[in-house]
PDB file of C-alpha atoms in Angstrom:
ATOM      1  CA  UNK K   1      -7.896 102.623 195.016  1.00  0.00           C
ATOM      2  CA  UNK K   2      -7.687 106.602 194.240  1.00  0.00           C
ATOM      3  CA  UNK K   3      -3.418 106.152 193.953  1.00  0.00           C
ATOM      4  CA  UNK K   4      -4.260 102.909 191.672  1.00  0.00           C
ATOM      5  CA  UNK K   5      -6.431 104.874 189.560  1.00  0.00           C
ATOM      6  CA  UNK K   6      -4.102 107.688 188.766  1.00  0.00           C
ATOM      7  CA  UNK K   7      -1.593 105.522 188.318  1.00  0.00           C
ATOM      8  CA  UNK K   8      -3.761 104.052 185.539  1.00  0.00           C
ATOM      9  CA  UNK K   9      -4.680 107.224 184.279  1.00  0.00           C
ATOM     10  CA  UNK K  10      -0.590 108.325 184.624  1.00  0.00           C
ATOM     11  CA  UNK K  11      -0.033 104.955 182.170  1.00  0.00           C
ATOM     12  CA  UNK K  12      -3.224 105.175 179.788  1.00  0.00           C
ATOM     13  CA  UNK K  13      -1.248 108.977 179.537  1.00  0.00           C
ATOM     14  CA  UNK K  14       1.684 107.638 178.889  1.00  0.00           C
ATOM     15  CA  UNK K  15       0.612 104.662 176.036  1.00  0.00           C
ATOM     16  CA  UNK K  16      -1.136 107.271 174.640  1.00  0.00           C
ATOM     17  CA  UNK K  17       1.785 109.341 174.252  1.00  0.00           C
ATOM     18  CA  UNK K  18       3.745 106.573 172.976  1.00  0.00           C
ATOM     19  CA  UNK K  19       1.700 105.427 170.699  1.00  0.00           C
ATOM     20  CA  UNK K  20       1.422 108.785 168.899  1.00  0.00           C
ATOM     21  CA  UNK K  21       5.384 109.287 169.423  1.00  0.00           C
ATOM     22  CA  UNK K  22       5.483 106.194 167.726  1.00  0.00           C
ATOM     23  CA  UNK K  23       3.074 106.805 164.380  1.00  0.00           C
ATOM     24  CA  UNK K  24       5.002 109.420 162.482  1.00  0.00           C
ATOM     25  CA  UNK K  25       3.324 111.709 159.428  1.00  0.00           C
ATOM     26  CA  UNK K  26       4.808 109.887 155.882  1.00  0.00           C
ATOM     27  CA  UNK K  27       7.884 113.337 155.702  1.00  0.00           C
ATOM     28  CA  UNK K  28       8.879 112.187 159.092  1.00  0.00           C
ATOM     29  CA  UNK K  29       9.545 109.146 158.195  1.00  0.00           C
ATOM     30  CA  UNK K  30      11.171 109.804 155.284  1.00  0.00           C
ATOM     31  CA  UNK K  31      13.758 112.674 156.942  1.00  0.00           C
ATOM     32  CA  UNK K  32      13.716 110.690 160.833  1.00  0.00           C
ATOM     33  CA  UNK K  33      15.303 107.666 158.419  1.00  0.00           C
ATOM     34  CA  UNK K  34      17.081 109.654 155.986  1.00  0.00           C
ATOM     35  CA  UNK K  35      19.020 110.500 159.117  1.00  0.00           C
ATOM     36  CA  UNK K  36      19.271 107.097 160.053  1.00  0.00           C
ATOM     37  CA  UNK K  37      20.852 106.528 156.847  1.00  0.00           C
ATOM     38  CA  UNK K  38      23.650 108.702 156.161  1.00  0.00           C
ATOM     39  CA  UNK K  39      24.369 107.983 159.754  1.00  0.00           C
ATOM     40  CA  UNK K  40      24.828 103.940 158.290  1.00  0.00           C
ATOM     41  CA  UNK K  41      26.445 104.998 155.230  1.00  0.00           C
ATOM     42  CA  UNK K  42      30.175 107.040 157.240  1.00  0.00           C
ATOM     43  CA  UNK K  43      30.121 103.326 159.904  1.00  0.00           C
ATOM     44  CA  UNK K  44      30.206 101.144 156.665  1.00  0.00           C
ATOM     45  CA  UNK K  45      32.990 102.952 154.984  1.00  0.00           C
ATOM     46  CA  UNK K  46      35.992 100.654 157.433  1.00  0.00           C
ATOM     47  CA  UNK K  47      33.646  97.639 156.125  1.00  0.00           C
ATOM     48  CA  UNK K  48      34.609  99.401 153.093  1.00  0.00           C
ATOM     49  CA  UNK K  49      37.976  99.593 152.889  1.00  0.00           C
ATOM     50  CA  UNK K  50      38.973  96.293 155.253  1.00  0.00           C
ATOM     51  CA  UNK K  51      37.154  94.506 152.760  1.00  0.00           C
ATOM     52  CA  UNK K  52      39.037  96.392 150.023  1.00  0.00           C
ATOM     53  CA  UNK K  53      42.419  94.980 152.583  1.00  0.00           C
ATOM     54  CA  UNK K  54      41.154  91.604 152.529  1.00  0.00           C
ATOM     55  CA  UNK K  55      41.428  90.896 149.304  1.00  0.00           C
ATOM     56  CA  UNK K  56      44.801  91.456 149.455  1.00  0.00           C
ATOM     57  CA  UNK K  57      44.893  89.400 152.198  1.00  0.00           C
ATOM     58  CA  UNK K  58      46.518  85.030 152.359  1.00  0.00           C
ATOM     59  CA  UNK K  59      43.226  82.550 150.720  1.00  0.00           C
ATOM     60  CA  UNK K  60      43.540  81.521 154.833  1.00  0.00           C
ATOM     61  CA  UNK K  61      43.134  84.418 156.247  1.00  0.00           C
ATOM     62  CA  UNK K  62      40.560  85.093 153.783  1.00  0.00           C
ATOM     63  CA  UNK K  63      37.571  83.634 155.795  1.00  0.00           C
ATOM     64  CA  UNK K  64      38.443  84.894 158.889  1.00  0.00           C
ATOM     65  CA  UNK K  65      38.383  88.206 157.647  1.00  0.00           C
ATOM     66  CA  UNK K  66      34.944  88.198 155.422  1.00  0.00           C
ATOM     67  CA  UNK K  67      33.337  86.632 158.270  1.00  0.00           C
ATOM     68  CA  UNK K  68      34.977  88.850 160.272  1.00  0.00           C
ATOM     69  CA  UNK K  69      33.571  92.125 157.864  1.00  0.00           C
ATOM     70  CA  UNK K  70      29.777  90.588 158.004  1.00  0.00           C
ATOM     71  CA  UNK K  71      29.548  90.347 161.474  1.00  0.00           C
ATOM     72  CA  UNK K  72      30.683  93.770 161.978  1.00  0.00           C
ATOM     73  CA  UNK K  73      28.451  94.649 159.112  1.00  0.00           C
ATOM     74  CA  UNK K  74      25.427  92.303 160.631  1.00  0.00           C
ATOM     75  CA  UNK K  75      26.589  94.461 164.158  1.00  0.00           C
ATOM     76  CA  UNK K  76      25.978  98.102 162.001  1.00  0.00           C
ATOM     77  CA  UNK K  77      22.666  96.987 160.030  1.00  0.00           C
ATOM     78  CA  UNK K  78      20.967  94.930 163.965  1.00  0.00           C
ATOM     79  CA  UNK K  79      21.104  97.964 165.132  1.00  0.00           C
ATOM     80  CA  UNK K  80      19.670  99.781 162.123  1.00  0.00           C
ATOM     81  CA  UNK K  81      16.923  98.235 161.791  1.00  0.00           C
ATOM     82  CA  UNK K  82      16.375  98.782 165.994  1.00  0.00           C
ATOM     83  CA  UNK K  83      16.539 102.739 164.794  1.00  0.00           C
ATOM     84  CA  UNK K  84      14.751 102.570 162.410  1.00  0.00           C
ATOM     85  CA  UNK K  85      11.569 100.547 164.074  1.00  0.00           C
ATOM     86  CA  UNK K  86      12.014 102.746 166.802  1.00  0.00           C
ATOM     87  CA  UNK K  87      10.650 105.823 164.591  1.00  0.00           C
ATOM     88  CA  UNK K  88       7.637 104.113 164.266  1.00  0.00           C
ATOM     89  CA  UNK K  89       5.379 103.275 160.989  1.00  0.00           C
ATOM     90  CA  UNK K  90       2.796 105.547 159.412  1.00  0.00           C
ATOM     91  CA  UNK K  91      -0.660 104.888 160.015  1.00  0.00           C
ATOM     92  CA  UNK K  92      -2.329 102.913 156.868  1.00  0.00           C
ATOM     93  CA  UNK K  93       0.850 103.023 155.210  1.00  0.00           C
ATOM     94  CA  UNK K  94       1.130  98.909 154.178  1.00  0.00           C
ATOM     95  CA  UNK K  95       4.651 100.173 151.971  1.00  0.00           C
ATOM     96  CA  UNK K  96       6.549 101.749 154.506  1.00  0.00           C
ATOM     97  CA  UNK K  97       5.263  98.683 156.894  1.00  0.00           C
ATOM     98  CA  UNK K  98       6.926  96.587 153.429  1.00  0.00           C
ATOM     99  CA  UNK K  99       9.930  98.628 153.599  1.00  0.00           C
ATOM    100  CA  UNK K 100      10.368  98.864 157.724  1.00  0.00           C
ATOM    101  CA  UNK K 101       9.588  94.385 157.422  1.00  0.00           C
ATOM    102  CA  UNK K 102      12.432  94.247 155.120  1.00  0.00           C
ATOM    103  CA  UNK K 103      15.035  95.466 156.673  1.00  0.00           C
ATOM    104  CA  UNK K 104      14.083  92.096 159.410  1.00  0.00           C
ATOM    105  CA  UNK K 105      15.079  90.082 156.422  1.00  0.00           C
ATOM    106  CA  UNK K 106      18.667  92.205 155.256  1.00  0.00           C
ATOM    107  CA  UNK K 107      19.506  90.925 158.531  1.00  0.00           C
ATOM    108  CA  UNK K 108      17.820  87.218 158.073  1.00  0.00           C
ATOM    109  CA  UNK K 109      19.922  87.089 154.950  1.00  0.00           C
ATOM    110  CA  UNK K 110      23.109  88.831 155.952  1.00  0.00           C
ATOM    111  CA  UNK K 111      23.373  86.336 158.945  1.00  0.00           C
ATOM    112  CA  UNK K 112      23.478  83.221 156.043  1.00  0.00           C
ATOM    113  CA  UNK K 113      26.259  85.094 154.035  1.00  0.00           C
ATOM    114  CA  UNK K 114      28.214  85.429 157.282  1.00  0.00           C
ATOM    115  CA  UNK K 115      27.306  81.476 158.375  1.00  0.00           C
ATOM    116  CA  UNK K 116      28.783  80.795 154.934  1.00  0.00           C
ATOM    117  CA  UNK K 117      31.634  82.392 155.587  1.00  0.00           C
ATOM    118  CA  UNK K 118      32.055  80.720 159.130  1.00  0.00           C
ATOM    119  CA  UNK K 119      31.541  77.474 157.491  1.00  0.00           C
ATOM    120  CA  UNK K 120      33.728  78.681 154.127  1.00  0.00           C
ATOM    121  CA  UNK K 121      30.854  76.957 152.647  1.00  0.00           C
ATOM    122  CA  UNK K 122      31.873  77.661 148.843  1.00  0.00           C
ATOM    123  CA  UNK K 123      28.817  76.400 147.616  1.00  0.00           C
ATOM    124  CA  UNK K 124      26.679  78.239 149.709  1.00  0.00           C
ATOM    125  CA  UNK K 125      28.400  81.856 149.348  1.00  0.00           C
ATOM    126  CA  UNK K 126      27.154  81.359 145.837  1.00  0.00           C
ATOM    127  CA  UNK K 127      23.533  81.202 146.371  1.00  0.00           C
ATOM    128  CA  UNK K 128      24.034  83.778 150.164  1.00  0.00           C
ATOM    129  CA  UNK K 129      25.280  86.603 148.816  1.00  0.00           C
ATOM    130  CA  UNK K 130      22.731  86.658 145.507  1.00  0.00           C
ATOM    131  CA  UNK K 131      19.719  85.945 148.076  1.00  0.00           C
ATOM    132  CA  UNK K 132      21.256  88.851 149.260  1.00  0.00           C
ATOM    133  CA  UNK K 133      22.299  91.416 146.816  1.00  0.00           C
ATOM    134  CA  UNK K 134      18.984  90.839 144.718  1.00  0.00           C
ATOM    135  CA  UNK K 135      16.904  91.115 147.927  1.00  0.00           C
ATOM    136  CA  UNK K 136      19.352  94.685 148.694  1.00  0.00           C
ATOM    137  CA  UNK K 137      18.301  95.961 145.306  1.00  0.00           C
ATOM    138  CA  UNK K 138      15.138  95.758 145.020  1.00  0.00           C
ATOM    139  CA  UNK K 139      14.834  97.065 148.599  1.00  0.00           C
ATOM    140  CA  UNK K 140      16.659  99.904 147.663  1.00  0.00           C
ATOM    141  CA  UNK K 141      14.462 100.292 144.099  1.00  0.00           C
ATOM    142  CA  UNK K 142      11.485 100.380 147.003  1.00  0.00           C
ATOM    143  CA  UNK K 143      13.076 103.187 148.710  1.00  0.00           C
ATOM    144  CA  UNK K 144      13.793 105.595 146.426  1.00  0.00           C
ATOM    145  CA  UNK K 145      10.382 104.988 145.099  1.00  0.00           C
ATOM    146  CA  UNK K 146       9.281 105.734 148.234  1.00  0.00           C
ATOM    147  CA  UNK K 147      10.323 108.439 148.849  1.00  0.00           C
ATOM    148  CA  UNK K 148      13.935 109.116 150.399  1.00  0.00           C
ATOM    149  CA  UNK K 149      16.585 110.455 149.437  1.00  0.00           C
ATOM    150  CA  UNK K 150      19.433 109.118 151.036  1.00  0.00           C
ATOM    151  CA  UNK K 151      18.221 105.233 152.053  1.00  0.00           C
ATOM    152  CA  UNK K 152      17.901 103.062 149.141  1.00  0.00           C
ATOM    153  CA  UNK K 153      21.070 105.158 147.533  1.00  0.00           C
TER     154      UNK K 153
END
């Protein structure tokens, strides 16, 4: 019984530490987020180069190239979003929660773009791209207004 009580106390203590660690201050949230954004920007540079190079591919190869590039971007985005969630959200900060939820929505919209390219759906691609770009620009404006210096730029 004593061991069970001790184990329960340790479990509660660990949960308290995890909760405290996942509740950053606003300044920590911004600082850690900007570090992640700087890392992701470096990871996206090769994708930008590949996208530029894909423009000169024969039309028959452009569909596969676009699908692959979006697939790689989605993998980078998912990893970024997971790591951003790990930072946590400042307590009682609705604006920060909207930003983090927006990151999830961005992945959903990116997947729609990739699927449209994979299906070679020329009717769906413009809408999917427009939805993704409009949402991203709006989210970036929110991120900058919140106080991030690297994210959203």
